[in-house]
Short mmCIF file of C-alpha atoms and ligand atoms in Angstrom, two decimals:
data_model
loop_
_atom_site.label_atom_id
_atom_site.label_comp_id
_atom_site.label_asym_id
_atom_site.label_seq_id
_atom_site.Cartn_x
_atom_site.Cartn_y
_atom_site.Cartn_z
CA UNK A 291 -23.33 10.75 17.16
CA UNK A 292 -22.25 13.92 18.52
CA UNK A 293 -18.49 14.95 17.73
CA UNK A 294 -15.88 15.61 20.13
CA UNK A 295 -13.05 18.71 19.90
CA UNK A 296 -9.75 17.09 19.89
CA UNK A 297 -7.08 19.54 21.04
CA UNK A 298 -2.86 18.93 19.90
CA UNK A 299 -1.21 19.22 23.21
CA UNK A 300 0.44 22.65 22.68
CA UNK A 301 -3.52 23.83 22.10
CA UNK A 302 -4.77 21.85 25.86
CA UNK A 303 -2.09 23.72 27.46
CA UNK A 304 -3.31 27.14 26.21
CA UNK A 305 -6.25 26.13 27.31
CA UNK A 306 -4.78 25.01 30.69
CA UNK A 307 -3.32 28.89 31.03
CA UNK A 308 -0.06 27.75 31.17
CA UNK A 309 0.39 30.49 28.36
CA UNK A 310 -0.78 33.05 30.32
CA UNK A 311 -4.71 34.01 31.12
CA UNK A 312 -4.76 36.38 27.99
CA UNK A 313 -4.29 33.16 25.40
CA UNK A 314 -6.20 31.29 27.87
CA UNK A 315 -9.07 33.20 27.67
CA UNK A 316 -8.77 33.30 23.88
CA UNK A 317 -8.47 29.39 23.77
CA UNK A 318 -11.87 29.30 25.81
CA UNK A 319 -14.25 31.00 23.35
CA UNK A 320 -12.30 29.37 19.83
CA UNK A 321 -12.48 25.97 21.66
CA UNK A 322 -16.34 26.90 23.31
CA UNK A 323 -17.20 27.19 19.15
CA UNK A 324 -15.87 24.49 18.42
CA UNK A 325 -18.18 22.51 20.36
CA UNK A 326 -21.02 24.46 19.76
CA UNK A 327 -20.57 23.75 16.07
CA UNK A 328 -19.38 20.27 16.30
CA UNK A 329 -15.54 20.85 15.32
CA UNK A 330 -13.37 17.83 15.58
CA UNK A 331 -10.12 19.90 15.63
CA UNK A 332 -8.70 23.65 15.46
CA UNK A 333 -7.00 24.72 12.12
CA UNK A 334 -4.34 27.52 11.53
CA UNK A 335 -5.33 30.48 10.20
CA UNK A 336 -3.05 33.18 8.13
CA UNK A 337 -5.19 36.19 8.74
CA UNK A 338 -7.83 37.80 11.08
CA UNK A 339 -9.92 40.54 10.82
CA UNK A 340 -11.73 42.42 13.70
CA UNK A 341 -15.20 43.96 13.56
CA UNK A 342 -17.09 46.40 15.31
CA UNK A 343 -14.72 48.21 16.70
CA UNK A 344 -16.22 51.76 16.67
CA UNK A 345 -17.23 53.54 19.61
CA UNK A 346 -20.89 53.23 19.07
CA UNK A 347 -20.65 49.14 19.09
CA UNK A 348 -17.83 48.94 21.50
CA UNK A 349 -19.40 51.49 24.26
CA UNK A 350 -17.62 52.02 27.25
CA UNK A 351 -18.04 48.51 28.51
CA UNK A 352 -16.81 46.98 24.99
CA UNK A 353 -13.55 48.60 25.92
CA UNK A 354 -13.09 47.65 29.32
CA UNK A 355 -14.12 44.57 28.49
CA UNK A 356 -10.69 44.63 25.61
CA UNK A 357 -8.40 46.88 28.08
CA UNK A 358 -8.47 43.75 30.30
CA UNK A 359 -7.80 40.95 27.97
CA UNK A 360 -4.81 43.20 26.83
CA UNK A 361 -3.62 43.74 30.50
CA UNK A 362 -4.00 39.59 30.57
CA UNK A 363 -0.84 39.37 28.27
CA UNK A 364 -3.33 39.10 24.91
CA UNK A 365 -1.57 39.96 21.70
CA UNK A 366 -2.20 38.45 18.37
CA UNK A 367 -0.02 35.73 16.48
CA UNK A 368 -1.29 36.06 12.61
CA UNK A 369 -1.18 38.73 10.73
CA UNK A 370 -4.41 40.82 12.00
CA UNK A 371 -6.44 43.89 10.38
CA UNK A 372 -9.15 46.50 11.87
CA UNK A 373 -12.54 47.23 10.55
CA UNK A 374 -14.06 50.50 10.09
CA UNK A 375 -13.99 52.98 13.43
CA UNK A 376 -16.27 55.90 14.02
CA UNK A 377 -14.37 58.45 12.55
CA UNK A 378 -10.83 60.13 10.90
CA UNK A 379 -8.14 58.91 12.74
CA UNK A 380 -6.20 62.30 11.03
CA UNK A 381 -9.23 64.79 10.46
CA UNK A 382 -11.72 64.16 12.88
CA UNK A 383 -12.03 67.53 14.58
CA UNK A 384 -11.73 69.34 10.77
CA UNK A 385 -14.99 66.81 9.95
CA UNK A 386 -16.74 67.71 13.35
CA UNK A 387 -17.36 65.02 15.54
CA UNK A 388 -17.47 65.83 18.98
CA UNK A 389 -14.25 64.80 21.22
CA UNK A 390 -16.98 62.64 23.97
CA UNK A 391 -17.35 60.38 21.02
CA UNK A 392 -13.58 60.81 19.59
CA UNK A 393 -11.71 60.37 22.98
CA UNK A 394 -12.98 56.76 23.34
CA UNK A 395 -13.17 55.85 20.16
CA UNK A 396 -9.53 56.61 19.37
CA UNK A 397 -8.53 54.94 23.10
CA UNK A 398 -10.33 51.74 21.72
CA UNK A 399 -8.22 51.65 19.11
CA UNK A 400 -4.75 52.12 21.05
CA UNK A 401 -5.82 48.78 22.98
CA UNK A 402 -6.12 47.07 19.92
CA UNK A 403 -2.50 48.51 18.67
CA UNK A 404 -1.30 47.32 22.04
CA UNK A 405 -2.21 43.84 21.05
CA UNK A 406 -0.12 43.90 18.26
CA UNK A 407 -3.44 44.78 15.56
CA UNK A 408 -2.49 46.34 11.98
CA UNK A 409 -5.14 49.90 12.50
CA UNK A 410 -6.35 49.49 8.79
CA UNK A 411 -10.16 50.28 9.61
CA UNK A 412 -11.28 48.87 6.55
CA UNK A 413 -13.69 46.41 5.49
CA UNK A 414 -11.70 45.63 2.61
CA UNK A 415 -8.70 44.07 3.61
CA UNK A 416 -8.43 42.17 0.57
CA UNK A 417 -7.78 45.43 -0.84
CA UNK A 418 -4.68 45.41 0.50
CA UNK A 419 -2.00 43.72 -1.31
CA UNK A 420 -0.21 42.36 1.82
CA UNK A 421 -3.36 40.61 3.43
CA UNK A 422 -4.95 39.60 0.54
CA UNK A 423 -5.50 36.10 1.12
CA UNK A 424 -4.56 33.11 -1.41
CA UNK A 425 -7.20 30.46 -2.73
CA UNK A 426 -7.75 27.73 0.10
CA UNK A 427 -6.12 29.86 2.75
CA UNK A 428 -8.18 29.42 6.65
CA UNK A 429 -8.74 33.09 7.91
CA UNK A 430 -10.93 34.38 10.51
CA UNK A 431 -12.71 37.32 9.56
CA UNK A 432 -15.39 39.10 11.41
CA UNK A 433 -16.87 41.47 8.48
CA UNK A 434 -19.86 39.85 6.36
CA UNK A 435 -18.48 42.02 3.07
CA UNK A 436 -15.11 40.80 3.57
CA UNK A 437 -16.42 37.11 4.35
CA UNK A 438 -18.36 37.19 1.43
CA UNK A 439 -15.55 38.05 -1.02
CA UNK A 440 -13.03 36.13 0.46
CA UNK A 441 -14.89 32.89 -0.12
CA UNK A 442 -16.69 33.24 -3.11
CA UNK A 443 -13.85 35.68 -5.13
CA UNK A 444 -10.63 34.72 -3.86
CA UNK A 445 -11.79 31.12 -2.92
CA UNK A 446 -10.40 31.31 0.97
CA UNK A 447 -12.26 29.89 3.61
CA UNK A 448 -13.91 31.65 6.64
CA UNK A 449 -16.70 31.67 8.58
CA UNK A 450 -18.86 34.96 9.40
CA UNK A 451 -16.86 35.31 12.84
CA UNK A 452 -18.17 38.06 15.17
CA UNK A 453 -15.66 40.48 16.51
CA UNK A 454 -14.82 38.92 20.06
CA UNK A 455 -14.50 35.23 18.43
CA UNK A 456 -12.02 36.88 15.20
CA UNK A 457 -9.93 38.47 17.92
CA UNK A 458 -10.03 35.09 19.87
CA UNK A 459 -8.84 33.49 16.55
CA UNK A 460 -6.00 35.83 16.18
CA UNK A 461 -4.38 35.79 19.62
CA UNK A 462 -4.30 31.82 19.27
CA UNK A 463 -3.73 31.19 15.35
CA UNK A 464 -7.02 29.10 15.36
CA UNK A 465 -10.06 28.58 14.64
CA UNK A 466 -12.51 25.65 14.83
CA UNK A 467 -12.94 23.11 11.70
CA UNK A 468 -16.54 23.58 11.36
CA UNK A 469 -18.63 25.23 8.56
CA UNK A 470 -17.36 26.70 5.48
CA UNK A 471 -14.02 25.37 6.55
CA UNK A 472 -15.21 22.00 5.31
CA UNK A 473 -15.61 21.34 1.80
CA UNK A 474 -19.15 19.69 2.27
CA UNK A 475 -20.31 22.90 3.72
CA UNK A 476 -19.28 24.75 0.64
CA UNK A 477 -21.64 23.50 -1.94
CA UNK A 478 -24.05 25.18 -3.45
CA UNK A 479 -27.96 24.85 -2.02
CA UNK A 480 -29.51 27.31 -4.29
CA UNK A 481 -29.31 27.92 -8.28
CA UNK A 482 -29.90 31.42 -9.55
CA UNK A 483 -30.86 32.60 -13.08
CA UNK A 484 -30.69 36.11 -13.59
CA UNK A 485 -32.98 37.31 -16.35
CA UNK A 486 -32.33 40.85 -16.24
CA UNK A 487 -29.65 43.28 -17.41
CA UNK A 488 -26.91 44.60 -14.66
CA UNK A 489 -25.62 47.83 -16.09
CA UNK A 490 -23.98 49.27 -12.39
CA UNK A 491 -22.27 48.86 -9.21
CA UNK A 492 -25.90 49.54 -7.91
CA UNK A 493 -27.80 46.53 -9.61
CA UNK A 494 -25.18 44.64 -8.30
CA UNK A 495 -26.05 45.30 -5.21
CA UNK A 496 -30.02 45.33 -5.88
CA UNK A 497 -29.58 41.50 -7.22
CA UNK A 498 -27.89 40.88 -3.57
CA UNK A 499 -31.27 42.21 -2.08
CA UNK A 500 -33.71 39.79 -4.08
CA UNK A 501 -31.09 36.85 -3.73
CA UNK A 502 -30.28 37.25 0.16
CA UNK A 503 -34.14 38.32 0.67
CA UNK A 504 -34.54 34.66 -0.94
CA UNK A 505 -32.07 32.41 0.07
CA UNK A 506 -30.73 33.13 3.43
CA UNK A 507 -27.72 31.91 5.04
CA UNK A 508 -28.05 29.74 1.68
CA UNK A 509 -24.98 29.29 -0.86
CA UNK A 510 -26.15 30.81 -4.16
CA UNK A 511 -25.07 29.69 -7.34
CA UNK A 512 -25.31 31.84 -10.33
CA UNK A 513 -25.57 30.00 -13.35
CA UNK A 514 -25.51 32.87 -15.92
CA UNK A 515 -23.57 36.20 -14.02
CA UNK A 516 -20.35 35.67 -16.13
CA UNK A 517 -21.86 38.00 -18.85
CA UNK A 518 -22.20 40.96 -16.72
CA UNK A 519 -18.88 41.12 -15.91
CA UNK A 520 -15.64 41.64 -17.32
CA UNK A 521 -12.91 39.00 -16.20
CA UNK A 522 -11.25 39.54 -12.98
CA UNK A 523 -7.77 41.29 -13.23
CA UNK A 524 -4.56 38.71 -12.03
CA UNK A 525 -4.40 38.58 -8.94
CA UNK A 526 -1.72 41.06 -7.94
CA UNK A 527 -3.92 43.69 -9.41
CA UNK A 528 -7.04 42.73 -7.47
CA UNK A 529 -5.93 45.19 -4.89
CA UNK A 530 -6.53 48.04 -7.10
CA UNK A 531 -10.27 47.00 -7.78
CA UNK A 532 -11.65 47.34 -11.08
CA UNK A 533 -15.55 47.41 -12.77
CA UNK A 534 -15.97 43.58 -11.38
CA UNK A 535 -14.02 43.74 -8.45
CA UNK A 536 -16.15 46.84 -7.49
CA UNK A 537 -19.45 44.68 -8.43
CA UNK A 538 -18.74 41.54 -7.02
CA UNK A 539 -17.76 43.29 -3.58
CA UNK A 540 -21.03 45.21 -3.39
CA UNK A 541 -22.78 42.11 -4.62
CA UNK A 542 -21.56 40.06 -1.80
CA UNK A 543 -22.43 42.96 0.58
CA UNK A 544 -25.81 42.89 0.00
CA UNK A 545 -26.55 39.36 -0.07
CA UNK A 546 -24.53 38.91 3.40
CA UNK A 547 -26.86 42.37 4.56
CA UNK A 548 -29.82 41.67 2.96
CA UNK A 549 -29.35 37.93 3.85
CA UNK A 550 -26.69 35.97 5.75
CA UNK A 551 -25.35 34.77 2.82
CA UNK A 552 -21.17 33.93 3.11
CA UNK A 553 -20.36 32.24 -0.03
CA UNK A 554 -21.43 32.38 -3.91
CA UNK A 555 -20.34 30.67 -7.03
CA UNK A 556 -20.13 32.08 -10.44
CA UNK A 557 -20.45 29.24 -13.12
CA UNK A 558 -16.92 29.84 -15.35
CA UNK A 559 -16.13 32.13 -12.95
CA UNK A 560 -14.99 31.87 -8.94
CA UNK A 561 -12.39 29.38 -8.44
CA UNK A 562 -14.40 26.91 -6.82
CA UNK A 563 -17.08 27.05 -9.87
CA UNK A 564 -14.00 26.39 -12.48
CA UNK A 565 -12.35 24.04 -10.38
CA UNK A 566 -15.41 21.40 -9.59
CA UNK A 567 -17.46 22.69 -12.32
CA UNK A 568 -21.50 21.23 -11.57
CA UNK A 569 -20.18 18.94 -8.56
CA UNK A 570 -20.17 21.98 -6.97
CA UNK A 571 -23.87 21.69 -6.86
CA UNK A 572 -25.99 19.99 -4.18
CA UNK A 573 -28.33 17.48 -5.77
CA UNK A 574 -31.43 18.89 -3.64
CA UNK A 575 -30.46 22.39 -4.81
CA UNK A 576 -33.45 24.95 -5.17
CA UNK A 577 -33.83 27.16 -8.02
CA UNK A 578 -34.25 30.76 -8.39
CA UNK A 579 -35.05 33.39 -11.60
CA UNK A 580 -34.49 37.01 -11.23
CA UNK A 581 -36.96 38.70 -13.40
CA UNK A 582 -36.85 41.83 -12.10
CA UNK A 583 -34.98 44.42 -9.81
CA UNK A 584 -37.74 46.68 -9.52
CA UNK A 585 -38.87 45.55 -5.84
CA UNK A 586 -35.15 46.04 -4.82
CA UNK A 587 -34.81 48.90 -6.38
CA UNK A 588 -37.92 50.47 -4.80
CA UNK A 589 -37.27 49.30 -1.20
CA UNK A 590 -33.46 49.87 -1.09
CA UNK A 591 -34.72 53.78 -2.52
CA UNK A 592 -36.54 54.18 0.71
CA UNK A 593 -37.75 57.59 0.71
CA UNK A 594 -38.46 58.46 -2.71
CA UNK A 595 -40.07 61.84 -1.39
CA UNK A 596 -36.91 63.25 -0.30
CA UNK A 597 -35.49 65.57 -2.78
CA UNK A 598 -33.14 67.83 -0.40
CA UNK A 599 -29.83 65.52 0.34
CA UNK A 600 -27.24 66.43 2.98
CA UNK A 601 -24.69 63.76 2.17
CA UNK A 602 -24.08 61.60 -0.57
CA UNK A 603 -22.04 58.39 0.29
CA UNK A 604 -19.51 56.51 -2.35
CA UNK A 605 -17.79 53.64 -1.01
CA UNK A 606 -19.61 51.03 0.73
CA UNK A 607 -17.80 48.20 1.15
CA UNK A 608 -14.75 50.85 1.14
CA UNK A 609 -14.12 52.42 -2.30
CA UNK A 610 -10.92 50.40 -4.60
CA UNK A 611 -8.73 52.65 -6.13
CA UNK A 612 -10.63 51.93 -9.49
CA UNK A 613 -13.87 53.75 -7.58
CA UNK A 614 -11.38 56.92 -6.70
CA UNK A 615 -10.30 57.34 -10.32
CA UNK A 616 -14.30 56.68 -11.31
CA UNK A 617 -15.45 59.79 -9.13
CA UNK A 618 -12.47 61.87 -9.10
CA UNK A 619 -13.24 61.69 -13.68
CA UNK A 620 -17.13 62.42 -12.66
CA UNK A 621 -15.76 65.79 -10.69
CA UNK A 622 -13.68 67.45 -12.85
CA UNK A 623 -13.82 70.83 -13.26
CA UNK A 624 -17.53 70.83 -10.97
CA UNK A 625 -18.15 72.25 -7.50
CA UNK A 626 -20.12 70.44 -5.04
CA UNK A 627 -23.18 72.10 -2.98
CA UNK A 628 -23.35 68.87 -0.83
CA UNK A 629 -21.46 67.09 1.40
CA UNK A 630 -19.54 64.02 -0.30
CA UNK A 631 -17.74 61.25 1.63
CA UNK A 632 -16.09 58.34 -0.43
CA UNK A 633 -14.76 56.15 2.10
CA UNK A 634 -12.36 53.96 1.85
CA UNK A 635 -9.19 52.28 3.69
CA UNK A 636 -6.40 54.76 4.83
CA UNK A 637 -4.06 52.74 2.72
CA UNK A 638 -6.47 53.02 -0.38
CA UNK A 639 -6.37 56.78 0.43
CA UNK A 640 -2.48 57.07 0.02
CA UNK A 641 -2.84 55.17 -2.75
CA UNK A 642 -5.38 57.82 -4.30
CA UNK A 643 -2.73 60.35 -2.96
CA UNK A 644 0.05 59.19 -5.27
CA UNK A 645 -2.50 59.00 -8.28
CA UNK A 646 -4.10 62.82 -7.73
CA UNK A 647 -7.29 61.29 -7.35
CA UNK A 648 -8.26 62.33 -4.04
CA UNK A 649 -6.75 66.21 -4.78
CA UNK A 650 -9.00 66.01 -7.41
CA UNK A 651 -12.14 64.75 -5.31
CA UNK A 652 -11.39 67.25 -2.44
CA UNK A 653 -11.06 70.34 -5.19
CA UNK A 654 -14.32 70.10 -5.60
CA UNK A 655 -15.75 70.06 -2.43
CA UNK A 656 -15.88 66.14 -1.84
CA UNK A 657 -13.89 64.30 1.01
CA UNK A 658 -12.11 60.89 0.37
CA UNK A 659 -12.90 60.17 4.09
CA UNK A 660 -10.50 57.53 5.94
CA UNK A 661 -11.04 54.70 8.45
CA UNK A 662 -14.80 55.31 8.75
CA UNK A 663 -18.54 54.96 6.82
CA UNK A 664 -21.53 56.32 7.09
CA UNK A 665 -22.95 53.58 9.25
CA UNK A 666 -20.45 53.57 11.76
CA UNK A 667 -19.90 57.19 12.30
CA UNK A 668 -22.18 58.96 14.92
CA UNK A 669 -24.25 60.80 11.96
CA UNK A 670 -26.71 62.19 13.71
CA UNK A 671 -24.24 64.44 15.89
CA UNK A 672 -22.71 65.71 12.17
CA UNK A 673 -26.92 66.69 11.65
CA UNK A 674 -27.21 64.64 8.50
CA UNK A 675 -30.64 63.83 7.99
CA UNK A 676 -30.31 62.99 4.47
CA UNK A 677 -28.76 60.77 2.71
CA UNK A 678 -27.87 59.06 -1.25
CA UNK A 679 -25.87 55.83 -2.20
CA UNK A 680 -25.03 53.82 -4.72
CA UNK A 681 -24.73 50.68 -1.99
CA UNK A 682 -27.09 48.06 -1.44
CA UNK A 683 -25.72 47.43 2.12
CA UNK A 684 -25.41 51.43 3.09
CA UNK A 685 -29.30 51.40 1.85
CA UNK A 686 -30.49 48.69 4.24
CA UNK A 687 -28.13 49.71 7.22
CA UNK A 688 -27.95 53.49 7.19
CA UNK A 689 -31.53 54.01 8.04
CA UNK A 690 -31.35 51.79 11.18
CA UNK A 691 -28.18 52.49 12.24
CA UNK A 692 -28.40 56.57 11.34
CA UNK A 693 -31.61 57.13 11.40
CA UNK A 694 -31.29 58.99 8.00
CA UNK A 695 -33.67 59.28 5.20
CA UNK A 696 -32.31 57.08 1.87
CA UNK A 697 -31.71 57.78 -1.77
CA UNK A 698 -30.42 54.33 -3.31
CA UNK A 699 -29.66 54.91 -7.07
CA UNK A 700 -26.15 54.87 -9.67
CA UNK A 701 -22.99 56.04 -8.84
CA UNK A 702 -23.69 58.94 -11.80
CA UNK A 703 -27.20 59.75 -9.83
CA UNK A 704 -25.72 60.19 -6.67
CA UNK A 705 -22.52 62.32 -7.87
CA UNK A 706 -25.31 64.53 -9.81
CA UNK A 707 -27.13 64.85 -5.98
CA UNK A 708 -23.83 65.76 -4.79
CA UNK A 709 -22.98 68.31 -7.57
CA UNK A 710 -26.54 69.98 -7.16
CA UNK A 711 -27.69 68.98 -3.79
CA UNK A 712 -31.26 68.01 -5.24
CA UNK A 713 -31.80 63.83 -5.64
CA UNK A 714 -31.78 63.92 -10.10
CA UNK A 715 -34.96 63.81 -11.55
CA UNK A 716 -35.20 60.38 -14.09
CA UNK A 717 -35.93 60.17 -17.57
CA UNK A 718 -38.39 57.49 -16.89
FE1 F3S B 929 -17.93 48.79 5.09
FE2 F3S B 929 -19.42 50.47 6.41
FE3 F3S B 929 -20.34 49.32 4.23
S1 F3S B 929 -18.11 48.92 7.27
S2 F3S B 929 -19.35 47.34 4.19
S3 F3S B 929 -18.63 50.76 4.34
S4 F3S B 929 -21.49 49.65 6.09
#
């Protein structure tokens, strides 16, 4: 029998406008979901998070489209955080896009101040010790990477909202009870044995392309991952990252890129794996053995003929601290002959700031670029043609979204690019 939405009576007169036509309209696509999705009630959420927000998604009609709903009285009522935009905020005339793209980006982003928005642009706001959400928390996030390491690493629940539907969330405080918001939903379909070593950030993210290739919009559980990673630091010093914080969050960006994967388990490991132990496994569950990286590896590497590299990318989802300190060590005392953007948040880069890790990257000829990525940014006004990563997700969208040639190899290989501006020839 199909389910019906049952509103409170404070949320039926949102819906009724008598809160204005801004919350109104807001009310109308959380409450359309809901019955899309068969919710039988709304829930509170603590936190949204707002995607595609640069220039190049948005387009002129994207921010008509939010210049009205502001003008309508819309302002958020949780707190609420910005992806990635299309550039610097602070240096994007010293970095060289062009002001037709600049102009509208940055007056996209003054609507969303106007509705009361946080301008991280980051797609780690769990990096961020004030937003970083607690185990069993309801948030509305609109960023697969984020979505992915919410649920599975800090055990909070959201769905993979799109950007319109997040911002929706945040100007009512509510989203609709329906999929991973429910328990049920959050079991594990697929089991996942992983027979081969995973030495870097960049077989993390390789596994992510055989497991999302494989499972879908599944829920993976990995019976045997534990061993590849060092425990997770307490939770006040998540927001610094560190070598399994930086693993898990390109893991989970690759399965959500590579798949549509939101949620993973970790036997011994994420909270929901150590609190329900094997009930947290569906009885029909499928199983899955990783022998081998090597077709990841060689698809994610998609133009192994390109030696010549105009810009070597760190920091995708956005760098952790722990990835500054990694590449600012790698760069000591060397001088780049390529371009080099780490991105990361703007808070992350202050943070950098105070340790000398970002002096120490920009020394040598590297930027620790703010608020941005290389999938996001117009690239292809900046004439970058080429490009290395360490990232399973910058591999599989950069090419698309670009329309750049792609080295896809270790953080070392791609720092050695950067330092010689020649893709490193391997051992083997
Ligand atoms: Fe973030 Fe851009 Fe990667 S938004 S997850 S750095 S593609």
């Amino acid at each position: 029998m199909a389910k019906t939405l049952h509103l409170s009576s404070e949320e039926e007169e949102v819906l009724a406008g008598t809160e204005g036509p801004g919350r109104q309209r807001a009310m109308e696509i959380v409450a359309t979901l809901g019955r899309i999705y068969g919710a039988e009630r709304l829930l509170p959420i603590v936190h949204a998070h707002i995607a595609g927000v640069s220039y190049k998604n948005l387009g002129d009609a994207g921010i008509s489209f939010l210049q009205e709903w502001a003008a309508e009285g819309a302002q958020v009522v949780v707190p609420t955080t910005l992806n990635p935009m299309g550039l610097e905020e602070a240096r994007w005339q010293e970095i060289g896009f062009a002001p037709e793209f600049a102009l509208p980006q940055l007056k996209a982003i003054d609507v969303f101040r106007q509705m009361g928005i946080r301008p991280t642009m980051s797609c780690t706001p769990y990096l961020f010790s004030e937003y970083l959400p607690r185990v069993g928390a309801h948030l509305a996030w609109a960023e697969s990477s984020a979505v992915v390491f919410a649920n599975s690493v800090l055990g909070s629940y959201s769905n993979r909202e799109g950007g319109p539907s997040a911002l929706a969330a945040a100007i009512v405080g509510r989203t609709a009870a329906y999929g991973l918001h429910i328990e049920s939903a959050r079991r594990a379909n697929w089991v996942i044995d992983v027979a081969v070593p995973l030495r870097s950030i960049a077989d993390f993210g390789a596994l992510g392309y055989v497991v999302g290739k494989t499972v879908g919009n599944g829920v993976p559980y990995f019976r045997d991952l534990a061993r590849w990673l060092l425990p997770l630091p307490p939770r006040e010093q998540l927001v610094d990252g560190s070598p399994a914080v930086d693993r898990l969050k390109t893991l989970g960006a690759a399965l959500a890129a590579y798949g549509a994967v939101a949620l993973y388990h970790i036997a011994d490991y994420t909270p929901e794996a150590i609190s329900s132990g094997k009930e947290i496994i569906a009885p029909d569950a499928r199983h899955l053995r990783v022998d081998s990286l090597s077709p990841a590896l060689a698809a994610m590497d998609a133009d192994p003929d390109v030696t010549a590299i105009d810009l070597v990318t760190i920091g995708c989802p956005h760098a952790s601290l722990h990835e500054l300190a990694l590449v600012a060590d790698f760069l000591q005392g060397k001088r780049l002959r390529t371009k080099l953007w780490v991105t990361t948040g703007r808070i992350t880069r202050q943070r950098g700031l105070e340790a000398g890790y970002v002096q120490q990257i920009e020394v040598s000829g590297g930027m620790v670029v703010a608020d941005t990525c290389a999938v996001v940014a117009p690239l292809r006004s900046l004439h970058i043609h080429t490009m290395a990563t360490n990232a399973g997700k910058m591999a599989c969208y950069a090419p698309a979204h670009s329309g750049v040639k792609m080295r896809f190899g270790t953080m070392e290989q791609c720092l050695q690019a950067a330092v010689t501006g020649f893709w490193p020839v391997s051992d083997g």
